Amino acid sequence: GNVPAILNTQDADLYFREPSGPPYVHWGRAAVGKFYEGLLGQGAAHLEPNTVTDDGRCSIMEFSVFGWNGEQWPKEKHQAGLAVYERGESGLLRAIRLYDDVEF
């Protein structure tokens, strides 16, 4: 939940794409930081990472969401998702794209 520490792993020109796509794309550290503060202010999602594929430039992680903000959801509410993390020239994250149908 430490937003400044999270942002230090990311390029200044980072963008974060929410599952709904445009217009839910946040550009730059300030906008992404504000998005993270709102997201993490509700508590963290409970994720179970599954398969991770990394080619040195991009990492793709399949995951399951099984709760939010300290609440464990019933099994029928668990959702699958996919996250794509792209590194920039600096080696820091340049893009994060999420794909899921999770209802919070």
PDB file of N, CA and C in Angstrom:
ATOM      1  N   GLY A   1       0.776  -1.201   0.000  1.00  0.00           N
ATOM      2  CA  GLY A   1       0.000   0.000   0.000  1.00  0.00           C
ATOM      3  C   GLY A   1       0.825   1.278   0.000  1.00  0.00           C
ATOM      4  N   ASN A   2       2.158   1.174  -0.105  1.00  0.00           N
ATOM      5  CA  ASN A   2       3.016   2.349  -0.075  1.00  0.00           C
ATOM      6  C   ASN A   2       3.127   2.907  -1.504  1.00  0.00           C
ATOM      7  N   VAL A   3       2.269   3.865  -1.831  1.00  0.00           N
ATOM      8  CA  VAL A   3       2.187   4.380  -3.200  1.00  0.00           C
ATOM      9  C   VAL A   3       3.514   4.973  -3.679  1.00  0.00           C
ATOM     10  N   PRO A   4       4.221   5.821  -2.903  1.00  0.00           N
ATOM     11  CA  PRO A   4       5.509   6.336  -3.383  1.00  0.00           C
ATOM     12  C   PRO A   4       6.514   5.212  -3.706  1.00  0.00           C
ATOM     13  N   ALA A   5       6.563   4.169  -2.877  1.00  0.00           N
ATOM     14  CA  ALA A   5       7.482   3.048  -3.141  1.00  0.00           C
ATOM     15  C   ALA A   5       7.081   2.311  -4.411  1.00  0.00           C
ATOM     16  N   ILE A   6       5.777   2.134  -4.611  1.00  0.00           N
ATOM     17  CA  ILE A   6       5.303   1.473  -5.838  1.00  0.00           C
ATOM     18  C   ILE A   6       5.695   2.308  -7.053  1.00  0.00           C
ATOM     19  N   LEU A   7       5.491   3.618  -6.980  1.00  0.00           N
ATOM     20  CA  LEU A   7       5.805   4.493  -8.123  1.00  0.00           C
ATOM     21  C   LEU A   7       7.301   4.511  -8.436  1.00  0.00           C
ATOM     22  N   ASN A   8       8.159   4.265  -7.450  1.00  0.00           N
ATOM     23  CA  ASN A   8       9.605   4.217  -7.695  1.00  0.00           C
ATOM     24  C   ASN A   8      10.017   3.024  -8.549  1.00  0.00           C
ATOM     25  N   THR A   9       9.120   2.077  -8.759  1.00  0.00           N
ATOM     26  CA  THR A   9       9.412   0.932  -9.634  1.00  0.00           C
ATOM     27  C   THR A   9       8.955   1.198 -11.064  1.00  0.00           C
ATOM     28  N   GLN A  10       8.474   2.425 -11.329  1.00  0.00           N
ATOM     29  CA  GLN A  10       7.821   2.717 -12.595  1.00  0.00           C
ATOM     30  C   GLN A  10       8.398   3.966 -13.255  1.00  0.00           C
ATOM     31  N   ASP A  11       8.450   3.935 -14.590  1.00  0.00           N
ATOM     32  CA  ASP A  11       8.917   5.088 -15.362  1.00  0.00           C
ATOM     33  C   ASP A  11       8.017   6.295 -15.146  1.00  0.00           C
ATOM     34  N   ALA A  12       8.563   7.480 -15.344  1.00  0.00           N
ATOM     35  CA  ALA A  12       7.793   8.718 -15.197  1.00  0.00           C
ATOM     36  C   ALA A  12       6.652   8.786 -16.214  1.00  0.00           C
ATOM     37  N   ASP A  13       6.840   8.192 -17.405  1.00  0.00           N
ATOM     38  CA  ASP A  13       5.806   8.242 -18.446  1.00  0.00           C
ATOM     39  C   ASP A  13       4.914   6.999 -18.440  1.00  0.00           C
ATOM     40  N   LEU A  14       4.856   6.344 -17.304  1.00  0.00           N
ATOM     41  CA  LEU A  14       4.036   5.153 -17.114  1.00  0.00           C
ATOM     42  C   LEU A  14       2.585   5.404 -17.488  1.00  0.00           C
ATOM     43  N   TYR A  15       1.917   4.351 -17.944  1.00  0.00           N
ATOM     44  CA  TYR A  15       0.462   4.405 -18.005  1.00  0.00           C
ATOM     45  C   TYR A  15      -0.117   3.128 -17.424  1.00  0.00           C
ATOM     46  N   PHE A  16      -1.319   3.255 -16.861  1.00  0.00           N
ATOM     47  CA  PHE A  16      -2.045   2.142 -16.256  1.00  0.00           C
ATOM     48  C   PHE A  16      -3.398   2.078 -16.934  1.00  0.00           C
ATOM     49  N   ARG A  17      -3.693   0.947 -17.561  1.00  0.00           N
ATOM     50  CA  ARG A  17      -4.970   0.751 -18.254  1.00  0.00           C
ATOM     51  C   ARG A  17      -5.850  -0.147 -17.409  1.00  0.00           C
ATOM     52  N   GLU A  18      -6.997   0.386 -16.983  1.00  0.00           N
ATOM     53  CA  GLU A  18      -7.963  -0.410 -16.231  1.00  0.00           C
ATOM     54  C   GLU A  18      -8.669  -1.385 -17.176  1.00  0.00           C
ATOM     55  N   PRO A  19      -9.306  -2.431 -16.628  1.00  0.00           N
ATOM     56  CA  PRO A  19      -9.959  -3.437 -17.468  1.00  0.00           C
ATOM     57  C   PRO A  19     -10.998  -2.878 -18.435  1.00  0.00           C
ATOM     58  N   SER A  20     -11.654  -1.781 -18.084  1.00  0.00           N
ATOM     59  CA  SER A  20     -12.676  -1.213 -18.967  1.00  0.00           C
ATOM     60  C   SER A  20     -12.079  -0.473 -20.155  1.00  0.00           C
ATOM     61  N   GLY A  21     -10.764  -0.300 -20.175  1.00  0.00           N
ATOM     62  CA  GLY A  21     -10.097   0.382 -21.285  1.00  0.00           C
ATOM     63  C   GLY A  21     -10.408   1.864 -21.298  1.00  0.00           C
ATOM     64  N   PRO A  22     -10.124   2.537 -22.441  1.00  0.00           N
ATOM     65  CA  PRO A  22     -10.392   3.963 -22.524  1.00  0.00           C
ATOM     66  C   PRO A  22     -11.856   4.226 -22.203  1.00  0.00           C
ATOM     67  N   PRO A  23     -12.152   5.236 -21.435  1.00  0.00           N
ATOM     68  CA  PRO A  23     -11.308   6.330 -20.969  1.00  0.00           C
ATOM     69  C   PRO A  23     -10.611   6.049 -19.643  1.00  0.00           C
ATOM     70  N   TYR A  24     -10.551   4.817 -19.202  1.00  0.00           N
ATOM     71  CA  TYR A  24      -9.964   4.469 -17.907  1.00  0.00           C
ATOM     72  C   TYR A  24      -8.488   4.116 -18.037  1.00  0.00           C
ATOM     73  N   VAL A  25      -7.735   5.066 -18.586  1.00  0.00           N
ATOM     74  CA  VAL A  25      -6.284   4.939 -18.718  1.00  0.00           C
ATOM     75  C   VAL A  25      -5.665   6.125 -17.992  1.00  0.00           C
ATOM     76  N   HIS A  26      -4.698   5.850 -17.141  1.00  0.00           N
ATOM     77  CA  HIS A  26      -4.056   6.881 -16.327  1.00  0.00           C
ATOM     78  C   HIS A  26      -2.623   7.051 -16.836  1.00  0.00           C
ATOM     79  N   TRP A  27      -2.247   8.287 -17.178  1.00  0.00           N
ATOM     80  CA  TRP A  27      -0.949   8.578 -17.791  1.00  0.00           C
ATOM     81  C   TRP A  27      -0.053   9.357 -16.839  1.00  0.00           C
ATOM     82  N   GLY A  28       1.176   8.908 -16.656  1.00  0.00           N
ATOM     83  CA  GLY A  28       2.163   9.618 -15.850  1.00  0.00           C
ATOM     84  C   GLY A  28       2.059   9.268 -14.375  1.00  0.00           C
ATOM     85  N   ARG A  29       3.168   9.499 -13.672  1.00  0.00           N
ATOM     86  CA  ARG A  29       3.238   9.124 -12.253  1.00  0.00           C
ATOM     87  C   ARG A  29       2.178   9.805 -11.394  1.00  0.00           C
ATOM     88  N   ALA A  30       1.910  11.076 -11.638  1.00  0.00           N
ATOM     89  CA  ALA A  30       0.938  11.790 -10.798  1.00  0.00           C
ATOM     90  C   ALA A  30      -0.451  11.166 -10.939  1.00  0.00           C
ATOM     91  N   ALA A  31      -0.891  10.936 -12.162  1.00  0.00           N
ATOM     92  CA  ALA A  31      -2.226  10.360 -12.390  1.00  0.00           C
ATOM     93  C   ALA A  31      -2.300   8.918 -11.915  1.00  0.00           C
ATOM     94  N   VAL A  32      -1.256   8.149 -12.169  1.00  0.00           N
ATOM     95  CA  VAL A  32      -1.244   6.751 -11.728  1.00  0.00           C
ATOM     96  C   VAL A  32      -1.199   6.695 -10.203  1.00  0.00           C
ATOM     97  N   GLY A  33      -0.405   7.580  -9.574  1.00  0.00           N
ATOM     98  CA  GLY A  33      -0.349   7.635  -8.117  1.00  0.00           C
ATOM     99  C   GLY A  33      -1.708   7.951  -7.511  1.00  0.00           C
ATOM    100  N   LYS A  34      -2.427   8.895  -8.091  1.00  0.00           N
ATOM    101  CA  LYS A  34      -3.761   9.244  -7.607  1.00  0.00           C
ATOM    102  C   LYS A  34      -4.702   8.045  -7.752  1.00  0.00           C
ATOM    103  N   PHE A  35      -4.604   7.333  -8.878  1.00  0.00           N
ATOM    104  CA  PHE A  35      -5.414   6.139  -9.083  1.00  0.00           C
ATOM    105  C   PHE A  35      -5.092   5.081  -8.028  1.00  0.00           C
ATOM    106  N   TYR A  36      -3.788   4.834  -7.784  1.00  0.00           N
ATOM    107  CA  TYR A  36      -3.383   3.849  -6.771  1.00  0.00           C
ATOM    108  C   TYR A  36      -3.914   4.217  -5.391  1.00  0.00           C
ATOM    109  N   GLU A  37      -3.846   5.505  -5.028  1.00  0.00           N
ATOM    110  CA  GLU A  37      -4.329   5.930  -3.712  1.00  0.00           C
ATOM    111  C   GLU A  37      -5.809   5.621  -3.546  1.00  0.00           C
ATOM    112  N   GLY A  38      -6.591   5.869  -4.587  1.00  0.00           N
ATOM    113  CA  GLY A  38      -8.019   5.538  -4.542  1.00  0.00           C
ATOM    114  C   GLY A  38      -8.250   4.044  -4.488  1.00  0.00           C
ATOM    115  N   LEU A  39      -7.506   3.314  -5.271  1.00  0.00           N
ATOM    116  CA  LEU A  39      -7.652   1.860  -5.326  1.00  0.00           C
ATOM    117  C   LEU A  39      -7.242   1.218  -4.011  1.00  0.00           C
ATOM    118  N   LEU A  40      -6.089   1.595  -3.492  1.00  0.00           N
ATOM    119  CA  LEU A  40      -5.576   0.985  -2.268  1.00  0.00           C
ATOM    120  C   LEU A  40      -6.250   1.537  -1.024  1.00  0.00           C
ATOM    121  N   GLY A  41      -6.900   2.692  -1.138  1.00  0.00           N
ATOM    122  CA  GLY A  41      -7.628   3.256  -0.016  1.00  0.00           C
ATOM    123  C   GLY A  41      -8.814   2.391   0.385  1.00  0.00           C
ATOM    124  N   GLN A  42      -9.279   1.555  -0.540  1.00  0.00           N
ATOM    125  CA  GLN A  42     -10.374   0.632  -0.261  1.00  0.00           C
ATOM    126  C   GLN A  42      -9.853  -0.681   0.311  1.00  0.00           C
ATOM    127  N   GLY A  43      -8.551  -0.812   0.435  1.00  0.00           N
ATOM    128  CA  GLY A  43      -7.943  -2.066   0.862  1.00  0.00           C
ATOM    129  C   GLY A  43      -7.435  -2.817  -0.350  1.00  0.00           C
ATOM    130  N   ALA A  44      -6.611  -3.765  -0.117  1.00  0.00           N
ATOM    131  CA  ALA A  44      -5.995  -4.509  -1.215  1.00  0.00           C
ATOM    132  C   ALA A  44      -6.908  -5.622  -1.709  1.00  0.00           C
ATOM    133  N   ALA A  45      -6.735  -5.945  -2.976  1.00  0.00           N
ATOM    134  CA  ALA A  45      -7.390  -7.129  -3.532  1.00  0.00           C
ATOM    135  C   ALA A  45      -6.636  -8.360  -3.047  1.00  0.00           C
ATOM    136  N   HIS A  46      -7.338  -9.432  -2.866  1.00  0.00           N
ATOM    137  CA  HIS A  46      -6.715 -10.702  -2.509  1.00  0.00           C
ATOM    138  C   HIS A  46      -6.559 -11.492  -3.801  1.00  0.00           C
ATOM    139  N   LEU A  47      -5.317 -11.602  -4.237  1.00  0.00           N
ATOM    140  CA  LEU A  47      -5.015 -12.257  -5.509  1.00  0.00           C
ATOM    141  C   LEU A  47      -4.245 -13.544  -5.287  1.00  0.00           C
ATOM    142  N   GLU A  48      -4.506 -14.481  -6.156  1.00  0.00           N
ATOM    143  CA  GLU A  48      -3.703 -15.688  -6.207  1.00  0.00           C
ATOM    144  C   GLU A  48      -3.066 -15.728  -7.587  1.00  0.00           C
ATOM    145  N   PRO A  49      -1.746 -15.486  -7.673  1.00  0.00           N
ATOM    146  CA  PRO A  49      -1.105 -15.553  -8.988  1.00  0.00           C
ATOM    147  C   PRO A  49      -1.085 -16.979  -9.491  1.00  0.00           C
ATOM    148  N   ASN A  50      -1.261 -17.120 -10.778  1.00  0.00           N
ATOM    149  CA  ASN A  50      -1.210 -18.428 -11.405  1.00  0.00           C
ATOM    150  C   ASN A  50       0.009 -18.456 -12.325  1.00  0.00           C
ATOM    151  N   THR A  51      -0.169 -18.628 -13.598  1.00  0.00           N
ATOM    152  CA  THR A  51       0.937 -18.703 -14.542  1.00  0.00           C
ATOM    153  C   THR A  51       1.540 -17.329 -14.797  1.00  0.00           C
ATOM    154  N   VAL A  52       2.873 -17.259 -14.824  1.00  0.00           N
ATOM    155  CA  VAL A  52       3.591 -16.039 -15.174  1.00  0.00           C
ATOM    156  C   VAL A  52       4.494 -16.361 -16.354  1.00  0.00           C
ATOM    157  N   THR A  53       4.425 -15.524 -17.379  1.00  0.00           N
ATOM    158  CA  THR A  53       5.281 -15.654 -18.557  1.00  0.00           C
ATOM    159  C   THR A  53       6.055 -14.361 -18.703  1.00  0.00           C
ATOM    160  N   ASP A  54       7.368 -14.449 -18.911  1.00  0.00           N
ATOM    161  CA  ASP A  54       8.222 -13.264 -19.004  1.00  0.00           C
ATOM    162  C   ASP A  54       9.218 -13.468 -20.135  1.00  0.00           C
ATOM    163  N   ASP A  55       9.253 -12.509 -21.062  1.00  0.00           N
ATOM    164  CA  ASP A  55      10.208 -12.592 -22.173  1.00  0.00           C
ATOM    165  C   ASP A  55      11.348 -11.585 -22.024  1.00  0.00           C
ATOM    166  N   GLY A  56      11.468 -10.964 -20.843  1.00  0.00           N
ATOM    167  CA  GLY A  56      12.509  -9.982 -20.611  1.00  0.00           C
ATOM    168  C   GLY A  56      12.042  -8.556 -20.843  1.00  0.00           C
ATOM    169  N   ARG A  57      11.027  -8.371 -21.638  1.00  0.00           N
ATOM    170  CA  ARG A  57      10.456  -7.051 -21.902  1.00  0.00           C
ATOM    171  C   ARG A  57       9.071  -6.920 -21.294  1.00  0.00           C
ATOM    172  N   CYS A  58       8.294  -7.987 -21.359  1.00  0.00           N
ATOM    173  CA  CYS A  58       6.937  -8.005 -20.810  1.00  0.00           C
ATOM    174  C   CYS A  58       6.763  -9.222 -19.913  1.00  0.00           C
ATOM    175  N   SER A  59       5.988  -9.032 -18.868  1.00  0.00           N
ATOM    176  CA  SER A  59       5.557 -10.135 -18.015  1.00  0.00           C
ATOM    177  C   SER A  59       4.042 -10.184 -18.083  1.00  0.00           C
ATOM    178  N   ILE A  60       3.525 -11.383 -18.203  1.00  0.00           N
ATOM    179  CA  ILE A  60       2.085 -11.579 -18.228  1.00  0.00           C
ATOM    180  C   ILE A  60       1.745 -12.524 -17.089  1.00  0.00           C
ATOM    181  N   MET A  61       0.799 -12.104 -16.250  1.00  0.00           N
ATOM    182  CA  MET A  61       0.423 -12.922 -15.106  1.00  0.00           C
ATOM    183  C   MET A  61      -1.069 -13.201 -15.130  1.00  0.00           C
ATOM    184  N   GLU A  62      -1.408 -14.476 -15.100  1.00  0.00           N
ATOM    185  CA  GLU A  62      -2.789 -14.874 -14.874  1.00  0.00           C
ATOM    186  C   GLU A  62      -2.999 -14.865 -13.366  1.00  0.00           C
ATOM    187  N   PHE A  63      -4.190 -14.452 -12.928  1.00  0.00           N
ATOM    188  CA  PHE A  63      -4.452 -14.423 -11.496  1.00  0.00           C
ATOM    189  C   PHE A  63      -5.920 -14.702 -11.235  1.00  0.00           C
ATOM    190  N   SER A  64      -6.208 -15.023  -9.994  1.00  0.00           N
ATOM    191  CA  SER A  64      -7.575 -15.161  -9.521  1.00  0.00           C
ATOM    192  C   SER A  64      -7.771 -14.165  -8.390  1.00  0.00           C
ATOM    193  N   VAL A  65      -8.897 -13.451  -8.420  1.00  0.00           N
ATOM    194  CA  VAL A  65      -9.254 -12.530  -7.338  1.00  0.00           C
ATOM    195  C   VAL A  65     -10.271 -13.270  -6.466  1.00  0.00           C
ATOM    196  N   PHE A  66      -9.948 -13.378  -5.181  1.00  0.00           N
ATOM    197  CA  PHE A  66     -10.845 -14.108  -4.299  1.00  0.00           C
ATOM    198  C   PHE A  66     -11.316 -13.279  -3.106  1.00  0.00           C
ATOM    199  N   GLY A  67     -11.042 -11.976  -3.128  1.00  0.00           N
ATOM    200  CA  GLY A  67     -11.532 -11.117  -2.061  1.00  0.00           C
ATOM    201  C   GLY A  67     -11.040  -9.696  -2.228  1.00  0.00           C
ATOM    202  N   TRP A  68     -11.546  -8.838  -1.343  1.00  0.00           N
ATOM    203  CA  TRP A  68     -11.187  -7.421  -1.403  1.00  0.00           C
ATOM    204  C   TRP A  68     -11.367  -6.819  -0.019  1.00  0.00           C
ATOM    205  N   ASN A  69     -10.433  -5.952   0.363  1.00  0.00           N
ATOM    206  CA  ASN A  69     -10.552  -5.166   1.590  1.00  0.00           C
ATOM    207  C   ASN A  69     -10.812  -6.038   2.820  1.00  0.00           C
ATOM    208  N   GLY A  70     -10.058  -7.116   2.943  1.00  0.00           N
ATOM    209  CA  GLY A  70     -10.175  -7.994   4.097  1.00  0.00           C
ATOM    210  C   GLY A  70     -11.308  -8.995   4.027  1.00  0.00           C
ATOM    211  N   GLU A  71     -12.091  -8.934   2.978  1.00  0.00           N
ATOM    212  CA  GLU A  71     -13.241  -9.828   2.827  1.00  0.00           C
ATOM    213  C   GLU A  71     -12.906 -10.972   1.876  1.00  0.00           C
ATOM    214  N   GLN A  72     -13.107 -12.189   2.319  1.00  0.00           N
ATOM    215  CA  GLN A  72     -12.949 -13.367   1.454  1.00  0.00           C
ATOM    216  C   GLN A  72     -14.297 -13.610   0.772  1.00  0.00           C
ATOM    217  N   TRP A  73     -14.297 -13.655  -0.551  1.00  0.00           N
ATOM    218  CA  TRP A  73     -15.543 -13.855  -1.284  1.00  0.00           C
ATOM    219  C   TRP A  73     -15.900 -15.325  -1.348  1.00  0.00           C
ATOM    220  N   PRO A  74     -17.196 -15.641  -1.505  1.00  0.00           N
ATOM    221  CA  PRO A  74     -17.574 -17.035  -1.731  1.00  0.00           C
ATOM    222  C   PRO A  74     -17.023 -17.508  -3.086  1.00  0.00           C
ATOM    223  N   LYS A  75     -16.777 -18.780  -3.201  1.00  0.00           N
ATOM    224  CA  LYS A  75     -16.118 -19.340  -4.384  1.00  0.00           C
ATOM    225  C   LYS A  75     -16.786 -18.920  -5.696  1.00  0.00           C
ATOM    226  N   GLU A  76     -18.103 -18.823  -5.713  1.00  0.00           N
ATOM    227  CA  GLU A  76     -18.794 -18.468  -6.961  1.00  0.00           C
ATOM    228  C   GLU A  76     -18.531 -17.028  -7.396  1.00  0.00           C
ATOM    229  N   LYS A  77     -18.007 -16.209  -6.508  1.00  0.00           N
ATOM    230  CA  LYS A  77     -17.686 -14.820  -6.867  1.00  0.00           C
ATOM    231  C   LYS A  77     -16.226 -14.651  -7.305  1.00  0.00           C
ATOM    232  N   HIS A  78     -15.383 -15.663  -7.133  1.00  0.00           N
ATOM    233  CA  HIS A  78     -13.984 -15.572  -7.564  1.00  0.00           C
ATOM    234  C   HIS A  78     -13.936 -15.274  -9.055  1.00  0.00           C
ATOM    235  N   GLN A  79     -12.954 -14.470  -9.449  1.00  0.00           N
ATOM    236  CA  GLN A  79     -12.818 -14.056 -10.840  1.00  0.00           C
ATOM    237  C   GLN A  79     -11.393 -14.266 -11.326  1.00  0.00           C
ATOM    238  N   ALA A  80     -11.274 -14.628 -12.583  1.00  0.00           N
ATOM    239  CA  ALA A  80      -9.962 -14.750 -13.214  1.00  0.00           C
ATOM    240  C   ALA A  80      -9.593 -13.418 -13.848  1.00  0.00           C
ATOM    241  N   GLY A  81      -8.304 -13.168 -13.978  1.00  0.00           N
ATOM    242  CA  GLY A  81      -7.837 -11.951 -14.619  1.00  0.00           C
ATOM    243  C   GLY A  81      -6.474 -12.159 -15.240  1.00  0.00           C
ATOM    244  N   LEU A  82      -6.038 -11.162 -15.974  1.00  0.00           N
ATOM    245  CA  LEU A  82      -4.750 -11.182 -16.646  1.00  0.00           C
ATOM    246  C   LEU A  82      -4.139  -9.793 -16.509  1.00  0.00           C
ATOM    247  N   ALA A  83      -2.863  -9.732 -16.168  1.00  0.00           N
ATOM    248  CA  ALA A  83      -2.145  -8.464 -16.074  1.00  0.00           C
ATOM    249  C   ALA A  83      -0.929  -8.521 -16.995  1.00  0.00           C
ATOM    250  N   VAL A  84      -0.713  -7.453 -17.719  1.00  0.00           N
ATOM    251  CA  VAL A  84       0.451  -7.329 -18.600  1.00  0.00           C
ATOM    252  C   VAL A  84       1.302  -6.188 -18.065  1.00  0.00           C
ATOM    253  N   TYR A  85       2.564  -6.478 -17.763  1.00  0.00           N
ATOM    254  CA  TYR A  85       3.519  -5.496 -17.255  1.00  0.00           C
ATOM    255  C   TYR A  85       4.615  -5.333 -18.295  1.00  0.00           C
ATOM    256  N   GLU A  86       4.770  -4.136 -18.817  1.00  0.00           N
ATOM    257  CA  GLU A  86       5.769  -3.861 -19.856  1.00  0.00           C
ATOM    258  C   GLU A  86       6.874  -2.978 -19.291  1.00  0.00           C
ATOM    259  N   ARG A  87       8.114  -3.383 -19.515  1.00  0.00           N
ATOM    260  CA  ARG A  87       9.260  -2.606 -19.043  1.00  0.00           C
ATOM    261  C   ARG A  87       9.677  -1.582 -20.100  1.00  0.00           C
ATOM    262  N   GLY A  88      10.148  -0.428 -19.619  1.00  0.00           N
ATOM    263  CA  GLY A  88      10.690   0.593 -20.505  1.00  0.00           C
ATOM    264  C   GLY A  88      12.176   0.382 -20.700  1.00  0.00           C
ATOM    265  N   GLU A  89      12.817   1.301 -21.418  1.00  0.00           N
ATOM    266  CA  GLU A  89      14.267   1.231 -21.666  1.00  0.00           C
ATOM    267  C   GLU A  89      15.060   1.224 -20.365  1.00  0.00           C
ATOM    268  N   SER A  90      14.530   1.868 -19.321  1.00  0.00           N
ATOM    269  CA  SER A  90      15.215   1.962 -18.032  1.00  0.00           C
ATOM    270  C   SER A  90      15.168   0.646 -17.255  1.00  0.00           C
ATOM    271  N   GLY A  91      14.292  -0.271 -17.678  1.00  0.00           N
ATOM    272  CA  GLY A  91      14.077  -1.505 -16.932  1.00  0.00           C
ATOM    273  C   GLY A  91      12.931  -1.385 -15.941  1.00  0.00           C
ATOM    274  N   LEU A  92      12.471  -0.138 -15.708  1.00  0.00           N
ATOM    275  CA  LEU A  92      11.312   0.077 -14.835  1.00  0.00           C
ATOM    276  C   LEU A  92      10.028  -0.179 -15.616  1.00  0.00           C
ATOM    277  N   LEU A  93       8.926  -0.337 -14.902  1.00  0.00           N
ATOM    278  CA  LEU A  93       7.647  -0.561 -15.579  1.00  0.00           C
ATOM    279  C   LEU A  93       7.228   0.686 -16.347  1.00  0.00           C
ATOM    280  N   ARG A  94       6.797   0.481 -17.585  1.00  0.00           N
ATOM    281  CA  ARG A  94       6.339   1.558 -18.443  1.00  0.00           C
ATOM    282  C   ARG A  94       4.831   1.491 -18.684  1.00  0.00           C
ATOM    283  N   ALA A  95       4.277   0.270 -18.615  1.00  0.00           N
ATOM    284  CA  ALA A  95       2.851   0.098 -18.873  1.00  0.00           C
ATOM    285  C   ALA A  95       2.320  -1.070 -18.048  1.00  0.00           C
ATOM    286  N   ILE A  96       1.121  -0.887 -17.537  1.00  0.00           N
ATOM    287  CA  ILE A  96       0.400  -1.953 -16.850  1.00  0.00           C
ATOM    288  C   ILE A  96      -0.994  -1.990 -17.456  1.00  0.00           C
ATOM    289  N   ARG A  97      -1.380  -3.167 -17.924  1.00  0.00           N
ATOM    290  CA  ARG A  97      -2.703  -3.329 -18.510  1.00  0.00           C
ATOM    291  C   ARG A  97      -3.400  -4.493 -17.809  1.00  0.00           C
ATOM    292  N   LEU A  98      -4.599  -4.241 -17.289  1.00  0.00           N
ATOM    293  CA  LEU A  98      -5.368  -5.279 -16.603  1.00  0.00           C
ATOM    294  C   LEU A  98      -6.560  -5.692 -17.439  1.00  0.00           C
ATOM    295  N   TYR A  99      -6.887  -6.967 -17.355  1.00  0.00           N
ATOM    296  CA  TYR A  99      -8.038  -7.537 -18.046  1.00  0.00           C
ATOM    297  C   TYR A  99      -8.750  -8.455 -17.056  1.00  0.00           C
ATOM    298  N   ASP A 100      -9.948  -8.060 -16.614  1.00  0.00           N
ATOM    299  CA  ASP A 100     -10.729  -8.895 -15.719  1.00  0.00           C
ATOM    300  C   ASP A 100     -12.185  -8.401 -15.734  1.00  0.00           C
ATOM    301  N   ASP A 101     -13.039  -9.146 -15.074  1.00  0.00           N
ATOM    302  CA  ASP A 101     -14.450  -8.783 -14.919  1.00  0.00           C
ATOM    303  C   ASP A 101     -14.830  -8.659 -13.457  1.00  0.00           C
ATOM    304  N   VAL A 102     -13.886  -8.298 -12.617  1.00  0.00           N
ATOM    305  CA  VAL A 102     -14.112  -8.242 -11.185  1.00  0.00           C
ATOM    306  C   VAL A 102     -15.031  -7.066 -10.835  1.00  0.00           C
ATOM    307  N   GLU A 103     -16.046  -7.337 -10.043  1.00  0.00           N
ATOM    308  CA  GLU A 103     -16.928  -6.289  -9.534  1.00  0.00           C
ATOM    309  C   GLU A 103     -16.551  -6.017  -8.092  1.00  0.00           C
ATOM    310  N   PHE A 104     -16.233  -4.765  -7.774  1.00  0.00           N
ATOM    311  CA  PHE A 104     -15.837  -4.408  -6.414  1.00  0.00           C
ATOM    312  C   PHE A 104     -17.001  -3.823  -5.719  1.00  0.00           C
TER     313      PHE A 104
END
